[in-house]
Structure formats: C-alpha cells, structure tokens
Amino acid sequence: MSKQYLTSHTIDEAHVTDIFSLSVTSSQIISASGSSSLKVHSTTDPDFPIHQTLAKAHKLGCHHLAASKNGSKLASAGFDGKVKIWAFESDQWIEEGEIVDGNNAGEIWAIALSEDGQYFASTTYDGRVNVWDNLAERRKIREFETKGSYGMSIDLSIDGKYTASGHKNGGIYIFNNDTGRLLHSLPGHVKPIRCVAFSPGGKLLAAAGDAKVIALYDVASGEQVANLMGHGAWIFSLDWSNTGEYLLSGAFDGKAKVWSIDQRTCVATHTETDKTIWSVKWLPKIGKNEGFAIAGANRSISFYREATGG
C-alpha cells in the first residue's frame, strides 16, 4: 500500500550554502550549513517563519546538529572542531557551553543527544566513540574503542542505554552505556555507513550508506532482520517516525523515500531535486497527518504533508 505526500511549503535559499543537517523539536526545525549561522523556523505555522537566527555560531560552518526529543538542548558541531551546547530558555536558544576534546577538526564528527539532553555522544576520525554528561559540567564518561575507522554516524537510543556508530570501513557497533561494554559488532558491510538510527522503542537499528541499502537489525540479538532496497545512490540520512511505523531516508541523487517497517517496503518516493539530500526529518504530527522535511545541496528546505483522502 502506497502513501502520498504533497509539498506543503518550500523555504528557498534558506542558507547560502549546502544545508548539511536538520534537527526537529515539538515546535521548531533547526538547520545548519556551510555558512556560520544556524536558522530556527517555527513548525506551528504553515509558512514556517523564521523564529531565531543563531548568528556566527560556527565560523567555518556546521556539519551536524542534534536536538533532544524534549526540546531542551541542542548540540551543533562545526567544521573548526568546536561543538556547542545550546539550551532553550524563554522561547530562545542560548549558548550554554562547549564540549572540549582537543577541539581539533575531525576530533568530533557525528553527534547525538539523549531524549532529555543529558547525554551527548560523538564519533572521531580514528574510530573512537565518546559519551559526555551535560549535567556533570560536560564531562566525558565513556570512551569506546573500535577498529580505528572514521566514525561517520552515531545515534543514542531514546532511553540513553545504547550508543550505535557507523564507520567508513562498514563497521557498525552497538555499545551498552550502562556497562561501558560493546554489545554487538554487526557484520556484513564493507562500504561506508553514513547514518544509523534507533527506532523509537529501541528494538531496531537502521543503518545505511554507500551500499544503497538500509539494513535493519534487532538490537537485543544483533541479528539482521531485513534489507530495504530501492535507493539507487548513497544514502546520507535516516529518521524514524514517532510511532516507529515508518522510516524516512534521503540520498545522494535527490530522492527521499518513506518505508513501511511492517511491510518492509517503500511506500513513497519523492524527487525534490537532482542534488544531494544531506538531511531528512519527520515533523511533529498535525492531527492525524504525518509530515517531513528534507534539505541538502539545493540550499532549500522542503516540507511535505501526508495527503488526506476526500
């Protein structure tokens, strides 16, 4: 059974360079690009007006954003190696501090925040996976070692129990943050893993990248339970819907796809542009209708809403 999504709005030239990352809270979408400012748009208004601009957040641009599910914290990672933590106070994002770990470019690449914003996780150029506690003066509490391959992607499970990372050599790892031990090293990949994402319930991990296939793993057993095939280009971004029923993906060729997890099949494909999609995100539900946003090399943010029957 296919689903239909219609373009509801597009913010043209939202940034002056490629938009590398999107992050969503219950009422906002935040975007980052190769320019120095972060942009915050409201998602409660159908025109998605600008709510705040975080000017000169990263002088060389920002490659990753991560917002906590509860909307209290935002993390941004810049090309200069700096990582900033922002707190949402009095309807504005305020810079709270920085994560310090050598502060060299590449020392922190992919980033993730726990649901409440307490824990921050990141990958490094040499394969390490680190976890910090934002409530303990942003102190590093875990440092996991892998086989030394560039950490290209990371995610934290909603309950904060697990960290997953994807690497340039195809390695995928799941760590138990409570015990500080490796839970699973997931086999079967030799091409770069550019995105990993835990399902909302934490039972499944989705991973994708240059193989053009989305692999689904059972987190408890480490077993691969499905391959979602249909993309014809490298996959750069994954995001689960709030219920975990659907998975959204974006690829190098400008195609975004929606996948039914029950059916293990693609139920919608959208080609907004022939330019790279760097980031895809589900939006807060309005009524019964799901919606999502995509952004990338065309410098625009496009919003889609599920078509209603009539």
PDB file of C-alpha atoms in Angstrom:
ATOM      1  CA  MET A   1       0.000   0.000   0.000  1.00  0.00           C
ATOM      2  CA  SER A   2       1.499   3.309  -1.083  1.00  0.00           C
ATOM      3  CA  LYS A   3       1.203   6.648   0.692  1.00  0.00           C
ATOM      4  CA  GLN A   4       1.023  10.059  -0.896  1.00  0.00           C
ATOM      5  CA  TYR A   5       2.786  13.141   0.421  1.00  0.00           C
ATOM      6  CA  LEU A   6       2.334  16.590  -1.077  1.00  0.00           C
ATOM      7  CA  THR A   7       4.734  19.534  -0.939  1.00  0.00           C
ATOM      8  CA  SER A   8       3.225  21.909   1.605  1.00  0.00           C
ATOM      9  CA  HIS A   9       5.919  24.601   1.614  1.00  0.00           C
ATOM     10  CA  THR A  10       9.474  25.310   0.490  1.00  0.00           C
ATOM     11  CA  ILE A  11      11.917  27.769   2.023  1.00  0.00           C
ATOM     12  CA  ASP A  12      14.056  28.714  -0.980  1.00  0.00           C
ATOM     13  CA  GLU A  13      17.650  29.755  -0.319  1.00  0.00           C
ATOM     14  CA  ALA A  14      17.228  29.022   3.383  1.00  0.00           C
ATOM     15  CA  HIS A  15      21.035  29.167   3.587  1.00  0.00           C
ATOM     16  CA  VAL A  16      23.657  30.500   1.180  1.00  0.00           C
ATOM     17  CA  THR A  17      25.453  27.137   1.002  1.00  0.00           C
ATOM     18  CA  ASP A  18      24.549  23.424   1.228  1.00  0.00           C
ATOM     19  CA  ILE A  19      22.322  22.571   4.184  1.00  0.00           C
ATOM     20  CA  PHE A  20      24.082  19.691   5.922  1.00  0.00           C
ATOM     21  CA  SER A  21      21.832  18.993   8.878  1.00  0.00           C
ATOM     22  CA  LEU A  22      18.290  19.403  10.171  1.00  0.00           C
ATOM     23  CA  SER A  23      17.027  18.894  13.711  1.00  0.00           C
ATOM     24  CA  VAL A  24      13.443  18.995  14.967  1.00  0.00           C
ATOM     25  CA  THR A  25      11.697  19.760  18.265  1.00  0.00           C
ATOM     26  CA  SER A  26       7.974  19.745  19.007  1.00  0.00           C
ATOM     27  CA  SER A  27       7.582  23.252  17.558  1.00  0.00           C
ATOM     28  CA  GLN A  28      10.731  24.086  15.567  1.00  0.00           C
ATOM     29  CA  ILE A  29      13.095  22.937  12.843  1.00  0.00           C
ATOM     30  CA  ILE A  30      16.749  23.982  13.094  1.00  0.00           C
ATOM     31  CA  SER A  31      19.068  23.963  10.075  1.00  0.00           C
ATOM     32  CA  ALA A  32      22.832  24.134   9.654  1.00  0.00           C
ATOM     33  CA  SER A  33      25.009  24.694   6.617  1.00  0.00           C
ATOM     34  CA  GLY A  34      28.447  25.656   5.391  1.00  0.00           C
ATOM     35  CA  SER A  35      27.717  29.221   6.497  1.00  0.00           C
ATOM     36  CA  SER A  36      28.299  30.431  10.047  1.00  0.00           C
ATOM     37  CA  SER A  37      24.689  30.853  11.230  1.00  0.00           C
ATOM     38  CA  LEU A  38      22.088  28.336  12.403  1.00  0.00           C
ATOM     39  CA  LYS A  39      18.474  29.034  11.420  1.00  0.00           C
ATOM     40  CA  VAL A  40      15.424  28.223  13.558  1.00  0.00           C
ATOM     41  CA  HIS A  41      11.999  28.065  11.885  1.00  0.00           C
ATOM     42  CA  SER A  42       8.640  27.557  13.557  1.00  0.00           C
ATOM     43  CA  THR A  43       6.738  24.394  12.550  1.00  0.00           C
ATOM     44  CA  THR A  44       3.466  25.509  14.155  1.00  0.00           C
ATOM     45  CA  ASP A  45       2.725  27.957  11.328  1.00  0.00           C
ATOM     46  CA  PRO A  46       2.120  26.601   7.771  1.00  0.00           C
ATOM     47  CA  ASP A  47       4.535  29.196   6.366  1.00  0.00           C
ATOM     48  CA  PHE A  48       7.354  28.007   8.665  1.00  0.00           C
ATOM     49  CA  PRO A  49       8.507  31.566   9.551  1.00  0.00           C
ATOM     50  CA  ILE A  50      11.982  32.254  10.898  1.00  0.00           C
ATOM     51  CA  HIS A  51      11.929  32.255  14.693  1.00  0.00           C
ATOM     52  CA  GLN A  52      15.590  32.851  15.507  1.00  0.00           C
ATOM     53  CA  THR A  53      18.982  33.090  13.821  1.00  0.00           C
ATOM     54  CA  LEU A  54      21.997  31.924  15.795  1.00  0.00           C
ATOM     55  CA  ALA A  55      24.471  34.230  14.089  1.00  0.00           C
ATOM     56  CA  LYS A  56      28.164  33.293  13.891  1.00  0.00           C
ATOM     57  CA  ALA A  57      27.521  30.002  15.692  1.00  0.00           C
ATOM     58  CA  HIS A  58      30.387  28.307  13.800  1.00  0.00           C
ATOM     59  CA  LYS A  59      32.717  30.497  11.773  1.00  0.00           C
ATOM     60  CA  LEU A  60      33.579  27.751   9.260  1.00  0.00           C
ATOM     61  CA  GLY A  61      30.059  26.323   9.080  1.00  0.00           C
ATOM     62  CA  CYS A  62      28.295  23.453  10.842  1.00  0.00           C
ATOM     63  CA  HIS A  63      28.144  19.826   9.674  1.00  0.00           C
ATOM     64  CA  HIS A  64      25.907  18.170  12.303  1.00  0.00           C
ATOM     65  CA  LEU A  65      23.027  19.148  14.585  1.00  0.00           C
ATOM     66  CA  ALA A  66      21.303  17.131  17.293  1.00  0.00           C
ATOM     67  CA  ALA A  67      18.306  18.190  19.379  1.00  0.00           C
ATOM     68  CA  SER A  68      16.991  16.361  22.421  1.00  0.00           C
ATOM     69  CA  LYS A  69      13.496  14.893  21.975  1.00  0.00           C
ATOM     70  CA  ASN A  70      12.163  17.025  24.831  1.00  0.00           C
ATOM     71  CA  GLY A  71      13.359  20.192  23.076  1.00  0.00           C
ATOM     72  CA  SER A  72      15.522  21.440  25.939  1.00  0.00           C
ATOM     73  CA  LYS A  73      19.002  21.055  24.388  1.00  0.00           C
ATOM     74  CA  LEU A  74      20.642  21.439  21.012  1.00  0.00           C
ATOM     75  CA  ALA A  75      24.162  20.436  20.003  1.00  0.00           C
ATOM     76  CA  SER A  76      25.986  21.787  16.946  1.00  0.00           C
ATOM     77  CA  ALA A  77      29.304  20.563  15.530  1.00  0.00           C
ATOM     78  CA  GLY A  78      31.373  22.929  13.401  1.00  0.00           C
ATOM     79  CA  PHE A  79      33.999  22.343  10.742  1.00  0.00           C
ATOM     80  CA  ASP A  80      36.501  24.100  13.028  1.00  0.00           C
ATOM     81  CA  GLY A  81      36.224  21.231  15.536  1.00  0.00           C
ATOM     82  CA  LYS A  82      34.101  23.106  18.051  1.00  0.00           C
ATOM     83  CA  VAL A  83      30.912  21.658  19.495  1.00  0.00           C
ATOM     84  CA  LYS A  84      28.407  23.965  21.179  1.00  0.00           C
ATOM     85  CA  ILE A  85      25.573  23.038  23.528  1.00  0.00           C
ATOM     86  CA  TRP A  86      22.503  25.283  23.425  1.00  0.00           C
ATOM     87  CA  ALA A  87      19.671  25.477  25.965  1.00  0.00           C
ATOM     88  CA  PHE A  88      16.098  26.508  25.113  1.00  0.00           C
ATOM     89  CA  GLU A  89      15.079  29.205  27.584  1.00  0.00           C
ATOM     90  CA  SER A  90      12.323  31.844  27.384  1.00  0.00           C
ATOM     91  CA  ASP A  91      11.474  30.801  23.802  1.00  0.00           C
ATOM     92  CA  GLN A  92      15.074  31.326  22.616  1.00  0.00           C
ATOM     93  CA  TRP A  93      18.167  29.174  22.129  1.00  0.00           C
ATOM     94  CA  ILE A  94      21.012  30.344  24.375  1.00  0.00           C
ATOM     95  CA  GLU A  95      24.605  29.102  24.130  1.00  0.00           C
ATOM     96  CA  GLU A  96      25.293  27.075  27.277  1.00  0.00           C
ATOM     97  CA  GLY A  97      28.848  25.899  26.737  1.00  0.00           C
ATOM     98  CA  GLU A  98      31.203  23.807  24.632  1.00  0.00           C
ATOM     99  CA  ILE A  99      32.236  20.170  24.509  1.00  0.00           C
ATOM    100  CA  VAL A 100      36.022  20.157  24.763  1.00  0.00           C
ATOM    101  CA  ASP A 101      38.008  17.204  23.425  1.00  0.00           C
ATOM    102  CA  GLY A 102      41.136  18.515  21.808  1.00  0.00           C
ATOM    103  CA  ASN A 103      38.959  20.796  19.653  1.00  0.00           C
ATOM    104  CA  ASN A 104      40.758  19.727  16.523  1.00  0.00           C
ATOM    105  CA  ALA A 105      38.871  19.388  13.267  1.00  0.00           C
ATOM    106  CA  GLY A 106      37.752  15.754  12.970  1.00  0.00           C
ATOM    107  CA  GLU A 107      38.080  15.047  16.688  1.00  0.00           C
ATOM    108  CA  ILE A 108      34.291  15.260  16.869  1.00  0.00           C
ATOM    109  CA  TRP A 109      32.294  14.408  13.749  1.00  0.00           C
ATOM    110  CA  ALA A 110      28.834  12.823  14.027  1.00  0.00           C
ATOM    111  CA  ILE A 111      26.840  13.747  17.153  1.00  0.00           C
ATOM    112  CA  ALA A 112      23.726  12.681  19.075  1.00  0.00           C
ATOM    113  CA  LEU A 113      21.804  13.763  22.183  1.00  0.00           C
ATOM    114  CA  SER A 114      19.736  11.660  24.576  1.00  0.00           C
ATOM    115  CA  GLU A 115      15.989  12.313  24.899  1.00  0.00           C
ATOM    116  CA  ASP A 116      16.409  14.629  27.894  1.00  0.00           C
ATOM    117  CA  GLY A 117      19.596  16.257  26.616  1.00  0.00           C
ATOM    118  CA  GLN A 118      21.738  14.964  29.476  1.00  0.00           C
ATOM    119  CA  TYR A 119      23.996  12.739  27.395  1.00  0.00           C
ATOM    120  CA  PHE A 120      25.938  13.769  24.295  1.00  0.00           C
ATOM    121  CA  ALA A 121      27.660  11.215  22.062  1.00  0.00           C
ATOM    122  CA  SER A 122      30.108  11.677  19.200  1.00  0.00           C
ATOM    123  CA  THR A 123      32.428   9.899  16.800  1.00  0.00           C
ATOM    124  CA  THR A 124      36.018  10.724  15.871  1.00  0.00           C
ATOM    125  CA  TYR A 125      38.222  10.484  12.794  1.00  0.00           C
ATOM    126  CA  ASP A 126      40.066   7.492  14.275  1.00  0.00           C
ATOM    127  CA  GLY A 127      37.042   5.404  15.243  1.00  0.00           C
ATOM    128  CA  ARG A 128      36.543   6.291  18.910  1.00  0.00           C
ATOM    129  CA  VAL A 129      33.036   6.783  20.255  1.00  0.00           C
ATOM    130  CA  ASN A 130      32.656   9.146  23.213  1.00  0.00           C
ATOM    131  CA  VAL A 131      29.801   9.977  25.591  1.00  0.00           C
ATOM    132  CA  TRP A 132      29.585  13.110  27.768  1.00  0.00           C
ATOM    133  CA  ASP A 133      27.306  14.064  30.656  1.00  0.00           C
ATOM    134  CA  ASN A 134      25.920  17.583  30.148  1.00  0.00           C
ATOM    135  CA  LEU A 135      24.763  17.733  33.761  1.00  0.00           C
ATOM    136  CA  ALA A 136      28.249  16.998  35.080  1.00  0.00           C
ATOM    137  CA  GLU A 137      29.964  20.017  33.502  1.00  0.00           C
ATOM    138  CA  ARG A 138      30.032  18.226  30.133  1.00  0.00           C
ATOM    139  CA  ARG A 139      32.467  15.627  31.468  1.00  0.00           C
ATOM    140  CA  LYS A 140      33.400  12.643  29.299  1.00  0.00           C
ATOM    141  CA  ILE A 141      32.009   9.485  30.922  1.00  0.00           C
ATOM    142  CA  ARG A 142      32.598   6.849  28.238  1.00  0.00           C
ATOM    143  CA  GLU A 143      35.237   6.294  25.569  1.00  0.00           C
ATOM    144  CA  PHE A 144      34.616   3.260  23.382  1.00  0.00           C
ATOM    145  CA  GLU A 145      37.261   1.911  21.029  1.00  0.00           C
ATOM    146  CA  THR A 146      36.536   0.401  17.598  1.00  0.00           C
ATOM    147  CA  LYS A 147      38.881  -0.757  14.846  1.00  0.00           C
ATOM    148  CA  GLY A 148      40.131   2.722  14.063  1.00  0.00           C
ATOM    149  CA  SER A 149      37.956   3.550  11.065  1.00  0.00           C
ATOM    150  CA  TYR A 150      36.434   7.030  10.701  1.00  0.00           C
ATOM    151  CA  GLY A 151      33.177   7.315  12.647  1.00  0.00           C
ATOM    152  CA  MET A 152      30.701   8.669  10.104  1.00  0.00           C
ATOM    153  CA  SER A 153      27.437   8.337  12.045  1.00  0.00           C
ATOM    154  CA  ILE A 154      26.071   7.903  15.565  1.00  0.00           C
ATOM    155  CA  ASP A 155      22.816   7.617  17.475  1.00  0.00           C
ATOM    156  CA  LEU A 156      21.668   7.223  21.070  1.00  0.00           C
ATOM    157  CA  SER A 157      18.636   5.110  21.930  1.00  0.00           C
ATOM    158  CA  ILE A 158      15.781   7.170  23.396  1.00  0.00           C
ATOM    159  CA  ASP A 159      16.293   5.656  26.856  1.00  0.00           C
ATOM    160  CA  GLY A 160      20.018   6.506  26.661  1.00  0.00           C
ATOM    161  CA  LYS A 161      21.015   2.894  27.256  1.00  0.00           C
ATOM    162  CA  TYR A 162      22.688   2.237  23.913  1.00  0.00           C
ATOM    163  CA  THR A 163      25.029   4.058  21.538  1.00  0.00           C
ATOM    164  CA  ALA A 164      25.332   2.933  17.913  1.00  0.00           C
ATOM    165  CA  SER A 165      28.024   4.049  15.482  1.00  0.00           C
ATOM    166  CA  GLY A 166      28.656   3.558  11.759  1.00  0.00           C
ATOM    167  CA  HIS A 167      32.110   3.710  10.216  1.00  0.00           C
ATOM    168  CA  LYS A 168      33.910   4.297   6.926  1.00  0.00           C
ATOM    169  CA  ASN A 169      35.040   0.651   6.698  1.00  0.00           C
ATOM    170  CA  GLY A 170      31.439  -0.599   7.007  1.00  0.00           C
ATOM    171  CA  GLY A 171      31.689  -1.336  10.710  1.00  0.00           C
ATOM    172  CA  ILE A 172      28.556  -0.944  12.834  1.00  0.00           C
ATOM    173  CA  TYR A 173      28.797  -1.128  16.631  1.00  0.00           C
ATOM    174  CA  ILE A 174      26.255  -1.062  19.441  1.00  0.00           C
ATOM    175  CA  PHE A 175      27.561  -0.194  22.921  1.00  0.00           C
ATOM    176  CA  ASN A 176      25.851  -0.531  26.295  1.00  0.00           C
ATOM    177  CA  ASN A 177      26.289   2.812  28.041  1.00  0.00           C
ATOM    178  CA  ASP A 178      25.359   1.363  31.448  1.00  0.00           C
ATOM    179  CA  THR A 179      28.081  -1.297  31.459  1.00  0.00           C
ATOM    180  CA  GLY A 180      30.547   0.526  29.212  1.00  0.00           C
ATOM    181  CA  ARG A 181      30.897  -2.574  27.052  1.00  0.00           C
ATOM    182  CA  LEU A 182      30.471  -3.484  23.395  1.00  0.00           C
ATOM    183  CA  LEU A 183      27.096  -5.180  22.922  1.00  0.00           C
ATOM    184  CA  HIS A 184      27.341  -6.060  19.209  1.00  0.00           C
ATOM    185  CA  SER A 185      29.703  -5.692  16.287  1.00  0.00           C
ATOM    186  CA  LEU A 186      27.350  -6.058  13.337  1.00  0.00           C
ATOM    187  CA  PRO A 187      28.832  -7.927  10.358  1.00  0.00           C
ATOM    188  CA  GLY A 188      28.196  -7.885   6.646  1.00  0.00           C
ATOM    189  CA  HIS A 189      29.201  -4.398   5.489  1.00  0.00           C
ATOM    190  CA  VAL A 190      32.347  -3.202   3.726  1.00  0.00           C
ATOM    191  CA  LYS A 191      31.149   0.168   2.409  1.00  0.00           C
ATOM    192  CA  PRO A 192      30.839   3.377   4.477  1.00  0.00           C
ATOM    193  CA  ILE A 193      27.901   3.622   6.898  1.00  0.00           C
ATOM    194  CA  ARG A 194      26.734   7.241   6.706  1.00  0.00           C
ATOM    195  CA  CYS A 195      23.694   7.013   9.002  1.00  0.00           C
ATOM    196  CA  VAL A 196      22.470   4.898  11.907  1.00  0.00           C
ATOM    197  CA  ALA A 197      19.163   5.352  13.747  1.00  0.00           C
ATOM    198  CA  PHE A 198      17.454   3.552  16.633  1.00  0.00           C
ATOM    199  CA  SER A 199      13.706   3.004  16.368  1.00  0.00           C
ATOM    200  CA  PRO A 200      11.631   4.921  18.958  1.00  0.00           C
ATOM    201  CA  GLY A 201      11.114   1.789  21.025  1.00  0.00           C
ATOM    202  CA  GLY A 202      14.809   0.919  20.799  1.00  0.00           C
ATOM    203  CA  LYS A 203      14.162  -2.563  19.392  1.00  0.00           C
ATOM    204  CA  LEU A 204      15.557  -1.953  15.914  1.00  0.00           C
ATOM    205  CA  LEU A 205      18.604  -0.189  14.492  1.00  0.00           C
ATOM    206  CA  ALA A 206      18.576   1.061  10.903  1.00  0.00           C
ATOM    207  CA  ALA A 207      21.902   1.575   9.109  1.00  0.00           C
ATOM    208  CA  ALA A 208      22.678   2.780   5.591  1.00  0.00           C
ATOM    209  CA  GLY A 209      25.316   4.361   3.394  1.00  0.00           C
ATOM    210  CA  ASP A 210      27.261   3.696   0.221  1.00  0.00           C
ATOM    211  CA  ALA A 211      25.782   0.223  -0.325  1.00  0.00           C
ATOM    212  CA  LYS A 212      22.463   1.974  -1.182  1.00  0.00           C
ATOM    213  CA  VAL A 213      20.612  -0.481   1.096  1.00  0.00           C
ATOM    214  CA  ILE A 214      19.027   0.123   4.509  1.00  0.00           C
ATOM    215  CA  ALA A 215      19.821  -2.719   6.896  1.00  0.00           C
ATOM    216  CA  LEU A 216      17.572  -3.354   9.912  1.00  0.00           C
ATOM    217  CA  TYR A 217      18.994  -5.065  12.992  1.00  0.00           C
ATOM    218  CA  ASP A 218      17.421  -6.475  16.123  1.00  0.00           C
ATOM    219  CA  VAL A 219      19.175  -4.576  18.925  1.00  0.00           C
ATOM    220  CA  ALA A 220      18.815  -7.330  21.539  1.00  0.00           C
ATOM    221  CA  SER A 221      20.247 -10.158  19.413  1.00  0.00           C
ATOM    222  CA  GLY A 222      22.346  -8.220  16.900  1.00  0.00           C
ATOM    223  CA  GLU A 223      20.756 -10.186  14.064  1.00  0.00           C
ATOM    224  CA  GLN A 224      19.956  -8.559  10.744  1.00  0.00           C
ATOM    225  CA  VAL A 225      16.207  -8.838  10.210  1.00  0.00           C
ATOM    226  CA  ALA A 226      15.672  -7.006   6.900  1.00  0.00           C
ATOM    227  CA  ASN A 227      17.205  -5.223   3.923  1.00  0.00           C
ATOM    228  CA  LEU A 228      15.252  -2.299   2.497  1.00  0.00           C
ATOM    229  CA  MET A 229      16.248  -1.993  -1.175  1.00  0.00           C
ATOM    230  CA  GLY A 230      15.254   0.649  -3.701  1.00  0.00           C
ATOM    231  CA  HIS A 231      17.684   3.558  -3.478  1.00  0.00           C
ATOM    232  CA  GLY A 232      19.970   3.997  -6.454  1.00  0.00           C
ATOM    233  CA  ALA A 233      22.552   6.179  -4.723  1.00  0.00           C
ATOM    234  CA  TRP A 234      24.428   6.610  -1.460  1.00  0.00           C
ATOM    235  CA  ILE A 235      22.093   7.125   1.498  1.00  0.00           C
ATOM    236  CA  PHE A 236      23.008  10.070   3.719  1.00  0.00           C
ATOM    237  CA  SER A 237      20.174  10.373   6.226  1.00  0.00           C
ATOM    238  CA  LEU A 238      17.623   8.251   8.114  1.00  0.00           C
ATOM    239  CA  ASP A 239      14.841   9.200  10.521  1.00  0.00           C
ATOM    240  CA  TRP A 240      12.113   7.136  12.209  1.00  0.00           C
ATOM    241  CA  SER A 241       8.537   8.378  12.542  1.00  0.00           C
ATOM    242  CA  ASN A 242       7.355   8.923  16.134  1.00  0.00           C
ATOM    243  CA  THR A 243       5.450   5.631  16.194  1.00  0.00           C
ATOM    244  CA  GLY A 244       8.226   3.637  14.538  1.00  0.00           C
ATOM    245  CA  GLU A 245       5.866   2.556  11.751  1.00  0.00           C
ATOM    246  CA  TYR A 246       7.797   4.370   9.033  1.00  0.00           C
ATOM    247  CA  LEU A 247      11.409   5.135   8.186  1.00  0.00           C
ATOM    248  CA  LEU A 248      12.437   8.154   6.113  1.00  0.00           C
ATOM    249  CA  SER A 249      15.609   8.179   4.012  1.00  0.00           C
ATOM    250  CA  GLY A 250      17.437  10.678   1.811  1.00  0.00           C
ATOM    251  CA  ALA A 251      20.092  10.012  -0.813  1.00  0.00           C
ATOM    252  CA  PHE A 252      22.840  11.465  -2.998  1.00  0.00           C
ATOM    253  CA  ASP A 253      20.597  11.555  -6.098  1.00  0.00           C
ATOM    254  CA  GLY A 254      17.995  13.848  -4.516  1.00  0.00           C
ATOM    255  CA  LYS A 255      15.454  11.120  -3.780  1.00  0.00           C
ATOM    256  CA  ALA A 256      13.662  10.800  -0.434  1.00  0.00           C
ATOM    257  CA  LYS A 257      11.820   7.585   0.405  1.00  0.00           C
ATOM    258  CA  VAL A 258       9.308   6.527   3.049  1.00  0.00           C
ATOM    259  CA  TRP A 259       9.457   2.868   4.127  1.00  0.00           C
ATOM    260  CA  SER A 260       6.818   0.796   5.897  1.00  0.00           C
ATOM    261  CA  ILE A 261       8.530  -1.237   8.605  1.00  0.00           C
ATOM    262  CA  ASP A 262       5.674  -3.767   8.806  1.00  0.00           C
ATOM    263  CA  GLN A 263       5.626  -4.302   5.051  1.00  0.00           C
ATOM    264  CA  ARG A 264       9.416  -3.969   4.668  1.00  0.00           C
ATOM    265  CA  THR A 265       8.815  -1.948   1.523  1.00  0.00           C
ATOM    266  CA  CYS A 266       8.991   1.583   0.112  1.00  0.00           C
ATOM    267  CA  VAL A 267       5.565   3.264   0.194  1.00  0.00           C
ATOM    268  CA  ALA A 268       6.521   6.710  -1.183  1.00  0.00           C
ATOM    269  CA  THR A 269       9.331   8.250  -3.238  1.00  0.00           C
ATOM    270  CA  HIS A 270       9.880  11.977  -3.786  1.00  0.00           C
ATOM    271  CA  THR A 271      12.395  13.695  -6.037  1.00  0.00           C
ATOM    272  CA  GLU A 272      12.548  17.305  -4.924  1.00  0.00           C
ATOM    273  CA  THR A 273      15.830  17.919  -6.711  1.00  0.00           C
ATOM    274  CA  ASP A 274      18.605  16.083  -8.520  1.00  0.00           C
ATOM    275  CA  LYS A 275      21.040  17.465  -5.965  1.00  0.00           C
ATOM    276  CA  THR A 276      22.192  15.652  -2.840  1.00  0.00           C
ATOM    277  CA  ILE A 277      19.842  15.352   0.120  1.00  0.00           C
ATOM    278  CA  TRP A 278      22.021  15.686   3.205  1.00  0.00           C
ATOM    279  CA  SER A 279      19.297  15.514   5.857  1.00  0.00           C
ATOM    280  CA  VAL A 280      15.714  14.279   6.312  1.00  0.00           C
ATOM    281  CA  LYS A 281      13.475  14.680   9.385  1.00  0.00           C
ATOM    282  CA  TRP A 282       9.912  13.808  10.345  1.00  0.00           C
ATOM    283  CA  LEU A 283       7.911  16.775  11.589  1.00  0.00           C
ATOM    284  CA  PRO A 284       5.596  16.922  14.617  1.00  0.00           C
ATOM    285  CA  LYS A 285       2.230  15.426  13.702  1.00  0.00           C
ATOM    286  CA  ILE A 286      -0.628  17.806  12.908  1.00  0.00           C
ATOM    287  CA  GLY A 287      -3.867  15.950  13.594  1.00  0.00           C
ATOM    288  CA  LYS A 288      -3.579  12.508  12.028  1.00  0.00           C
ATOM    289  CA  ASN A 289      -1.255  13.538   9.228  1.00  0.00           C
ATOM    290  CA  GLU A 290       2.467  12.830   9.159  1.00  0.00           C
ATOM    291  CA  GLY A 291       4.881  15.238   7.539  1.00  0.00           C
ATOM    292  CA  PHE A 292       8.593  15.517   6.893  1.00  0.00           C
ATOM    293  CA  ALA A 293      11.299  17.937   5.791  1.00  0.00           C
ATOM    294  CA  ILE A 294      14.284  17.466   3.511  1.00  0.00           C
ATOM    295  CA  ALA A 295      17.318  19.672   2.817  1.00  0.00           C
ATOM    296  CA  GLY A 296      20.634  19.487   1.063  1.00  0.00           C
ATOM    297  CA  ALA A 297      22.734  20.828  -1.780  1.00  0.00           C
ATOM    298  CA  ASN A 298      19.928  22.905  -3.305  1.00  0.00           C
ATOM    299  CA  ARG A 299      20.067  25.149  -0.187  1.00  0.00           C
ATOM    300  CA  SER A 300      16.309  24.924   0.336  1.00  0.00           C
ATOM    301  CA  ILE A 301      14.158  23.220   2.979  1.00  0.00           C
ATOM    302  CA  SER A 302      11.135  21.418   1.530  1.00  0.00           C
ATOM    303  CA  PHE A 303       8.181  20.360   3.652  1.00  0.00           C
ATOM    304  CA  TYR A 304       5.790  17.530   2.850  1.00  0.00           C
ATOM    305  CA  ARG A 305       2.478  16.554   4.406  1.00  0.00           C
ATOM    306  CA  GLU A 306       0.542  13.334   4.020  1.00  0.00           C
ATOM    307  CA  ALA A 307      -2.320  13.744   1.551  1.00  0.00           C
ATOM    308  CA  THR A 308      -5.755  13.386   3.107  1.00  0.00           C
ATOM    309  CA  GLY A 309      -8.492  11.377   1.456  1.00  0.00           C
ATOM    310  CA  GLY A 310     -11.531  13.223   0.280  1.00  0.00           C
TER     311      GLY A 310
END
